[in-house]
PDB file of C-alpha atoms in Angstrom:
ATOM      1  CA  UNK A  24      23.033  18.782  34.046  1.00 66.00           C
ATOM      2  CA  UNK A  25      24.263  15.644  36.252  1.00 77.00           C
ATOM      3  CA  UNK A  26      21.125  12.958  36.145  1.00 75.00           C
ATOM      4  CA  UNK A  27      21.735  11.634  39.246  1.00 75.00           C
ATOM      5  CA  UNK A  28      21.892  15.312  41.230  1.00 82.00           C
ATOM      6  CA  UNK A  29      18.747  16.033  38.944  1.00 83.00           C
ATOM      7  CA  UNK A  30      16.759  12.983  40.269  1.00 80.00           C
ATOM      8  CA  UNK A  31      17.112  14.040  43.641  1.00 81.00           C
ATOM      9  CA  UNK A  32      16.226  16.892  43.489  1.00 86.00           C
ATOM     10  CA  UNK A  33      13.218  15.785  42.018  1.00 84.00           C
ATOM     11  CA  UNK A  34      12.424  13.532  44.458  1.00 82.00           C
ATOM     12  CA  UNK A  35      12.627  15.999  47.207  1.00 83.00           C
ATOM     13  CA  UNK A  36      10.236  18.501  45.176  1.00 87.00           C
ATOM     14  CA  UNK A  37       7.830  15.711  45.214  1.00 82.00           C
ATOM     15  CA  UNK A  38       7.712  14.942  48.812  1.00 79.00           C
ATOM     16  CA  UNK A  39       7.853  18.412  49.915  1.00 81.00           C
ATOM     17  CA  UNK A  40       4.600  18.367  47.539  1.00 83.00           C
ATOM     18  CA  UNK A  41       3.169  15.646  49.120  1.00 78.00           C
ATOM     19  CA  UNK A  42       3.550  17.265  52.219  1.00 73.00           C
ATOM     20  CA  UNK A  43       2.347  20.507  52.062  1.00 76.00           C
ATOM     21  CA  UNK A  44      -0.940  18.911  50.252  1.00 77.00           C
ATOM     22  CA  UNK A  45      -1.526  16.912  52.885  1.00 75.00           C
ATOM     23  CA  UNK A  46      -0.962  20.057  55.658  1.00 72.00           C
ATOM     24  CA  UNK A  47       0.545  17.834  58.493  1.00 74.00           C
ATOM     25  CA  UNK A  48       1.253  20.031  61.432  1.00 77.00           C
ATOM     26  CA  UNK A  49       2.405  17.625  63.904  1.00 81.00           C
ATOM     27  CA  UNK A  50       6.276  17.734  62.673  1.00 80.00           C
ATOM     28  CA  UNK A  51       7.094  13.993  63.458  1.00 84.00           C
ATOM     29  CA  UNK A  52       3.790  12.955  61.591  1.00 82.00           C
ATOM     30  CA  UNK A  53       5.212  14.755  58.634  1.00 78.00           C
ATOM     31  CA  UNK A  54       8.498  13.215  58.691  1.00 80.00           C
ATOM     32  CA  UNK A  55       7.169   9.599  59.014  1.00 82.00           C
ATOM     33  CA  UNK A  56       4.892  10.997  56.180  1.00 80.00           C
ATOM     34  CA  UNK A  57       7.989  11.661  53.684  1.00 78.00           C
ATOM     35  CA  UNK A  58      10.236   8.581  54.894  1.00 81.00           C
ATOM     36  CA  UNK A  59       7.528   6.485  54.146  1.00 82.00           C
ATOM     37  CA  UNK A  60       7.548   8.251  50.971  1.00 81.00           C
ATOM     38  CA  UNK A  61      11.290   7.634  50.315  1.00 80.00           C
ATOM     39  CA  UNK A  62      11.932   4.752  51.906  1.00 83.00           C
ATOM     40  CA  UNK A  63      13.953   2.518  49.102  1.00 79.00           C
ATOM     41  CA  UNK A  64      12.047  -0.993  49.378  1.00 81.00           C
ATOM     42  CA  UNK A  65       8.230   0.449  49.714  1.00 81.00           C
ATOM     43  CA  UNK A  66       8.274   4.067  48.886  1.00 80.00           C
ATOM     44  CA  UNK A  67       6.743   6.241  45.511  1.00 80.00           C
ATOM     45  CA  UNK A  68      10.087   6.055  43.877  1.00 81.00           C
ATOM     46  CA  UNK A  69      12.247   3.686  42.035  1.00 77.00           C
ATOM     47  CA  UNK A  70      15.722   4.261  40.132  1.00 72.00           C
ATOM     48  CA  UNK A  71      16.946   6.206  38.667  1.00 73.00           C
ATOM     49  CA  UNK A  72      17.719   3.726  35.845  1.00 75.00           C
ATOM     50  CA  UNK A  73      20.104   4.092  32.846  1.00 75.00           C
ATOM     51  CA  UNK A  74      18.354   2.911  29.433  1.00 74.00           C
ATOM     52  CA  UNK A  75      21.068   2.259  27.134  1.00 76.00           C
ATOM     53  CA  UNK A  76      19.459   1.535  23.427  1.00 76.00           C
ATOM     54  CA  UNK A  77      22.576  -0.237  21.773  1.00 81.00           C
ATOM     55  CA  UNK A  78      22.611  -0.015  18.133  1.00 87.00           C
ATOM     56  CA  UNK A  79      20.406  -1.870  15.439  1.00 92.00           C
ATOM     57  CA  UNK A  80      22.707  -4.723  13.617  1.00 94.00           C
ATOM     58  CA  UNK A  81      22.975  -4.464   9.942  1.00 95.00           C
ATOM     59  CA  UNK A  82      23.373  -6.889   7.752  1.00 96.00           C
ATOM     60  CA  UNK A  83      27.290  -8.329   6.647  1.00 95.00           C
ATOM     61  CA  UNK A  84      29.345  -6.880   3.776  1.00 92.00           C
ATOM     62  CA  UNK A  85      28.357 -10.626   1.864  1.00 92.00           C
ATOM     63  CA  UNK A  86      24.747 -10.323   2.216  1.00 96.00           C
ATOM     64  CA  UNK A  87      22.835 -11.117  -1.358  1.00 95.00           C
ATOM     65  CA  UNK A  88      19.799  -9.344  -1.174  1.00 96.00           C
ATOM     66  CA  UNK A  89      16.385 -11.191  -2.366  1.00 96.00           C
ATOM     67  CA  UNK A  90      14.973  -7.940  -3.762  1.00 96.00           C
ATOM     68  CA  UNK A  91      15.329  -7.162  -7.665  1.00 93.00           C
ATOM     69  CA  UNK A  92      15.888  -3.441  -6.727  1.00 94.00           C
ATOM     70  CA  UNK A  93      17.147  -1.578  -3.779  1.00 94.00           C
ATOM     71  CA  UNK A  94      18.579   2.007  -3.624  1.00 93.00           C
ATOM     72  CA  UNK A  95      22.412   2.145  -3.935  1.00 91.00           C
ATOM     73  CA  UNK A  96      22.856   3.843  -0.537  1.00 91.00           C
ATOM     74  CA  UNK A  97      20.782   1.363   1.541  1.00 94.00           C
ATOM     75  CA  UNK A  98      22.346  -1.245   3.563  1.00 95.00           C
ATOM     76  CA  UNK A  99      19.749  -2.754   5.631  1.00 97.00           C
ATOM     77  CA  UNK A 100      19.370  -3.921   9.078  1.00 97.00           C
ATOM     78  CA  UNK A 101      19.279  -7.640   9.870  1.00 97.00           C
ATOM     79  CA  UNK A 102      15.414  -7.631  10.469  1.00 97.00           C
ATOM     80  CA  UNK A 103      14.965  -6.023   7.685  1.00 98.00           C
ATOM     81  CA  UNK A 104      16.760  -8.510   5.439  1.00 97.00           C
ATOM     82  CA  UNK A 105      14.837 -11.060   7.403  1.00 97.00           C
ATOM     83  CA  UNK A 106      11.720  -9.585   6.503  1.00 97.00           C
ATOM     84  CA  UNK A 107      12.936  -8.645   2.544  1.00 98.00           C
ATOM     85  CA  UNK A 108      13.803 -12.642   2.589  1.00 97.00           C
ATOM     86  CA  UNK A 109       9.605 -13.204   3.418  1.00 97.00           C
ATOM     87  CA  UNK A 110       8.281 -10.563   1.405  1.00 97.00           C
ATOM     88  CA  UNK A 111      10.204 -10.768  -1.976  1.00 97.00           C
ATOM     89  CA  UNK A 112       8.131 -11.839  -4.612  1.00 95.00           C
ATOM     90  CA  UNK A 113      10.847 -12.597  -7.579  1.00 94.00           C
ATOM     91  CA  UNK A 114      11.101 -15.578  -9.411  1.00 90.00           C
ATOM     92  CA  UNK A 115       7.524 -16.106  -8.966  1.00 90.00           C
ATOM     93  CA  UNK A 116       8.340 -16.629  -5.543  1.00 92.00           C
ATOM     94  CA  UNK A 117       4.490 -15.973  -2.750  1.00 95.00           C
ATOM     95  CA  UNK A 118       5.160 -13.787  -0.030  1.00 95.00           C
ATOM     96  CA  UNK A 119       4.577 -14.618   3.295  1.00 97.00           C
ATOM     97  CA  UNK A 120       2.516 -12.703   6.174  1.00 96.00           C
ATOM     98  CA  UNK A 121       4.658 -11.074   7.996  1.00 96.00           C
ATOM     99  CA  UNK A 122       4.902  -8.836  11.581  1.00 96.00           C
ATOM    100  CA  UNK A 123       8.012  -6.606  12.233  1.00 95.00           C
ATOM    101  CA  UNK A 124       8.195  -5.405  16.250  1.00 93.00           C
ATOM    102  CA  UNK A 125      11.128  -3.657  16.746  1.00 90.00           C
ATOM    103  CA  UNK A 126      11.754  -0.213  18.507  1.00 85.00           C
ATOM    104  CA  UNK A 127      11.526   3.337  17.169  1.00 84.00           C
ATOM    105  CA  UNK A 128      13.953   4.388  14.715  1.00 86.00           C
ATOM    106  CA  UNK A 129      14.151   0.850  13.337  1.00 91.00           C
ATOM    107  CA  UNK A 130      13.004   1.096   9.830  1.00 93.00           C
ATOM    108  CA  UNK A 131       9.634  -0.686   9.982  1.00 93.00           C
ATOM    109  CA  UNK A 132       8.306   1.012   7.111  1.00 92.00           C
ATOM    110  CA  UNK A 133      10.881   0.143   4.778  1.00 95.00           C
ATOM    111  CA  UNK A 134      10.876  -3.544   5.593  1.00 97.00           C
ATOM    112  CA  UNK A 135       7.053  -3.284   3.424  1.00 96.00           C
ATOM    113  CA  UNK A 136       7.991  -0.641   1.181  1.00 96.00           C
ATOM    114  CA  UNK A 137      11.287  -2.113  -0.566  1.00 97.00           C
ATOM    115  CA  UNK A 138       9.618  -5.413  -0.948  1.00 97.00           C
ATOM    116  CA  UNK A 139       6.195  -3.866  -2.319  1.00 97.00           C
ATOM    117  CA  UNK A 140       8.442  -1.158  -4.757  1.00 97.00           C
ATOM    118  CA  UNK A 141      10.140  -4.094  -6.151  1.00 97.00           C
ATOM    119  CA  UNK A 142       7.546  -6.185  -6.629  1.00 96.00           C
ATOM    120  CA  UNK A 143       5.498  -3.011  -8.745  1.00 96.00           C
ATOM    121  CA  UNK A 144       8.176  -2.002 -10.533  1.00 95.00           C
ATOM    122  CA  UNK A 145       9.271  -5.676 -11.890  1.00 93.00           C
ATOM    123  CA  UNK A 146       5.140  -6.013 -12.983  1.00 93.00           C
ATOM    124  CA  UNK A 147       4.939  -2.716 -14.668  1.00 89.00           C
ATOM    125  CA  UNK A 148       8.199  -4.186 -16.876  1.00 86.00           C
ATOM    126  CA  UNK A 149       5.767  -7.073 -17.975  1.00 87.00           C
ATOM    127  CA  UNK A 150       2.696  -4.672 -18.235  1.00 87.00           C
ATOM    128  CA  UNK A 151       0.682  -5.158 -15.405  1.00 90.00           C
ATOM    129  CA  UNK A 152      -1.340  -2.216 -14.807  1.00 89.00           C
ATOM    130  CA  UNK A 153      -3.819  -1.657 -11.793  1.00 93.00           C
ATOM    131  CA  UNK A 154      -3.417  -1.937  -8.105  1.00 95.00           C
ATOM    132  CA  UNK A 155      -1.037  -4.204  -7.019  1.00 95.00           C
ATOM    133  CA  UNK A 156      -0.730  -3.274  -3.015  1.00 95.00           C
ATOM    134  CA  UNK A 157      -2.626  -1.675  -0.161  1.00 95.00           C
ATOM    135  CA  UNK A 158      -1.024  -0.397   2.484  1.00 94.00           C
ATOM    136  CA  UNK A 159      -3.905   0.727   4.888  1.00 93.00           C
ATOM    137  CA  UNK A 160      -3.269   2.598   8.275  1.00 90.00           C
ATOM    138  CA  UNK A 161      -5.793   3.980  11.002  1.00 87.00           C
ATOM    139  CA  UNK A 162      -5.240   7.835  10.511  1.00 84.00           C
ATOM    140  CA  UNK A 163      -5.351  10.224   7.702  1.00 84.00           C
ATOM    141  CA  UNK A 164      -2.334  11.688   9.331  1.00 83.00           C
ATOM    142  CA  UNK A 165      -0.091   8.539   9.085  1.00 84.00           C
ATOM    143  CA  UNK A 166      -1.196   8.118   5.607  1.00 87.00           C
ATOM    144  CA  UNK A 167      -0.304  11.562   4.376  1.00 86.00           C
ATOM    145  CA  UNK A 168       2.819  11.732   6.756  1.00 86.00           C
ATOM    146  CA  UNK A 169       3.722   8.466   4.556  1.00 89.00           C
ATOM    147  CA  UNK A 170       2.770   9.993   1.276  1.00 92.00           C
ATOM    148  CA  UNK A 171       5.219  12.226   1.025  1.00 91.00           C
ATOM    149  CA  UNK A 172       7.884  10.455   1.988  1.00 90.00           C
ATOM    150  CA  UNK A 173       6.729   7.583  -0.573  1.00 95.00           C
ATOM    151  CA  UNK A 174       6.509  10.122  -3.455  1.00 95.00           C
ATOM    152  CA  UNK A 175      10.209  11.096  -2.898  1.00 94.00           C
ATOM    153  CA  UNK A 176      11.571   7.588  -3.219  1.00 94.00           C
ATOM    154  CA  UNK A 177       9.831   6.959  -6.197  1.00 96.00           C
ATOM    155  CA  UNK A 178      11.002  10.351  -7.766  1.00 95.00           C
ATOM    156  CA  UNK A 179      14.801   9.978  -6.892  1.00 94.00           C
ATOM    157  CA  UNK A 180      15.086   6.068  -7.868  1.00 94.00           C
ATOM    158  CA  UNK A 181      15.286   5.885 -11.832  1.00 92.00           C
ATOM    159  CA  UNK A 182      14.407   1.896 -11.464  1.00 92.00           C
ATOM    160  CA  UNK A 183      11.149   3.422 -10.353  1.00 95.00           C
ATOM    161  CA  UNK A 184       9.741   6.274 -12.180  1.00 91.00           C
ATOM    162  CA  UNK A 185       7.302   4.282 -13.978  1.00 92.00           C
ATOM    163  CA  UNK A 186       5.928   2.978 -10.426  1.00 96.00           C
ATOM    164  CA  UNK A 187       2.615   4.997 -10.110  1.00 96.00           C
ATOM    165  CA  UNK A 188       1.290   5.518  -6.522  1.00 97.00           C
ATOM    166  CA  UNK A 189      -2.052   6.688  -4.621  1.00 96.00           C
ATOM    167  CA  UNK A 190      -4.070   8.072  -1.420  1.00 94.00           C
ATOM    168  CA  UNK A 191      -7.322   8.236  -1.052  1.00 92.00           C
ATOM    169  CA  UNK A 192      -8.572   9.431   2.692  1.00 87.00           C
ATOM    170  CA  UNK A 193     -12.359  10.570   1.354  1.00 82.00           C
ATOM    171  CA  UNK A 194     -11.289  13.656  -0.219  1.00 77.00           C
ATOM    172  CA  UNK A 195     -11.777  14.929  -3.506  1.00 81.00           C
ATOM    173  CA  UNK A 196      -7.913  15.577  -3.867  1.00 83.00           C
ATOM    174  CA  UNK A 197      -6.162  18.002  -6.081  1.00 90.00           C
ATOM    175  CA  UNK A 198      -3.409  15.645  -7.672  1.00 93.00           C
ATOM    176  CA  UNK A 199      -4.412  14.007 -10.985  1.00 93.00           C
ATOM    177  CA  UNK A 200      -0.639  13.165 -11.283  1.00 93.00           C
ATOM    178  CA  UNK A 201       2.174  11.689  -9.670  1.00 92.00           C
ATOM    179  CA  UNK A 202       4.944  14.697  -8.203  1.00 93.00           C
ATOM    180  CA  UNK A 203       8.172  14.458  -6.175  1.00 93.00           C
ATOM    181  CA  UNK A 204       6.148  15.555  -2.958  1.00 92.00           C
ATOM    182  CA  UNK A 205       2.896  14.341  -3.652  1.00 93.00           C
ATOM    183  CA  UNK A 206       1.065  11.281  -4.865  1.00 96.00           C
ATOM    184  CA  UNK A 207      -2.420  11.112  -7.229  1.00 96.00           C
ATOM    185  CA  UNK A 208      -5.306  12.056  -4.503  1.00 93.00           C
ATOM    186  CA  UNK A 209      -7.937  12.985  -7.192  1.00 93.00           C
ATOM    187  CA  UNK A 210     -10.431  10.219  -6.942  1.00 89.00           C
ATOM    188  CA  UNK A 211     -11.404  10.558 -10.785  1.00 91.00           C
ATOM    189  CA  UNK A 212      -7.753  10.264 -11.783  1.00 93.00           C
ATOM    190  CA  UNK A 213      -7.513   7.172  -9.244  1.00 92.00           C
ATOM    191  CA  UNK A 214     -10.630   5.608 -10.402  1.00 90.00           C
ATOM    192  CA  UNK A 215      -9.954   6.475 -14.458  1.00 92.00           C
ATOM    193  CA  UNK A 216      -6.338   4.721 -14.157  1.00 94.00           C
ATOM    194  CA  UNK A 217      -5.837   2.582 -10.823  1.00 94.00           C
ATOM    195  CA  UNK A 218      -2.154   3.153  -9.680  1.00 96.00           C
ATOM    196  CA  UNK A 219       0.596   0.366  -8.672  1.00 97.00           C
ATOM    197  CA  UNK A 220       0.200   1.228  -5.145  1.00 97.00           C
ATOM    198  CA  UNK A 221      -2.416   2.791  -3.100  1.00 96.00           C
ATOM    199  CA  UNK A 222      -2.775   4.124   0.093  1.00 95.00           C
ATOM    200  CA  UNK A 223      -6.072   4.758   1.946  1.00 93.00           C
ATOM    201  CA  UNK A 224      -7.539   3.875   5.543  1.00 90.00           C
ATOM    202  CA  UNK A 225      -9.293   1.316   6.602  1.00 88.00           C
ATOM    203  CA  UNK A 226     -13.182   3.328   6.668  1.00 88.00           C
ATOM    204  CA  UNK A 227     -12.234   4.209   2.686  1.00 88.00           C
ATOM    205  CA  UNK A 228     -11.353   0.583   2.407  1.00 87.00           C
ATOM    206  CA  UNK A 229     -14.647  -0.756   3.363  1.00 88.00           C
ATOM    207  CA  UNK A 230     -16.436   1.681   1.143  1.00 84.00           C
ATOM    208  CA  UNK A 231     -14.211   1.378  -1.912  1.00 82.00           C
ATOM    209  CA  UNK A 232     -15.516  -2.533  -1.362  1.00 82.00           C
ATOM    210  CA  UNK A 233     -18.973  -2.047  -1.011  1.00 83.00           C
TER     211      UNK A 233
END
């Protein structure tokens, strides 16, 4: 497939579309009809462009991370770093509030999820029990989609095994325990023994508070 051959031909579909819905049958009315449709300053069309995504920038080989814990295998990307740099919480240091807009692909999630899996697994050393994060998003969906993938870091990093994690989406749930594809869901189990992190939207959120 040749994008530039493609895009023509596209084009022409389109106007010979345009035409036929429009049923012209004086011939020259139809032409001025499509090269008003083509025409390259004021017509329908525009390109076609090339989008060329270059690569996110990771961080350099001497980079000293500001996290207690990260998995051997990680190296970050440079907004990520930046955003590790805002978020860590060792040495009694106070996060600050932070927005990460980058593209797809990116690693948004894990510029909040090192940060907060440090931060729970350093307080569960000291023994701090109970909820220590919130991460709250709009759809049950996202939130399960996230669960998952959450329950499988914690169950592959041995720095975090003790790290105890949650969802509740208004369910009863059918998890009273922590498993490498799932997290607790059963609101008794959540409400008996708060976990380290929970997960929940933001409807559950207002009723858990009132």
């Amino acid at each position: 497939m040749i994008p530039s051959l493609v895009a023509g031909e596209v084009r022409q579909a389109l106007v010979d579309y345009l035409a036929t819905t429009f049923g012209l049958a004086d011939d020259d009315v139809r032409d001025a009809l499509a090269d008003f449709l083509t025409d390259p300053t004021t017509g329908i069309f525009r390109g076609p462009y090339l989008r060329v995504r270059t690569p996110f920038r990771s961080v350099d080989d001497g980079w000293v991370s500001p996290l207690g814990w990260l998995p051997d295998w990680f190296v970050p990307y440079v907004h990520q770093a930046a955003a590790f740099e805002r978020l860590s919480t060792i040495a009694g240091r106070t996060p600050q509030p932070t927005l990460v807009t980058t593209g797809t692909g990116s690693g948004k999630t894990e510029c909040f999820l090192m940060p907060i899996l440090d931060h729970c697994a350093r307080a569960r050393d000291v023994g701090r029990r109970g909820i220590k994060a919130i991460v709250l998003y709009p759809m049950n969906a996202l939130a399960s989609d996230q669960a998952g993938r959450l329950a499988k870091t914690i169950a592959t990093e041995k720095r975090l095994h003790e790290i105890r994690a949650g969802m509740y989406v208004g369910e009863n749930g059918t998890h009273s325990g922590m498993g490498a594809d799932h997290l607790i869901d059963d609101r008794h189990a959540l409400r008996a023994d708060p976990p380290d992190i929970l997960l929940t939207n933001y409807k559950m959120l207002d009723f858990l508070l009132l």
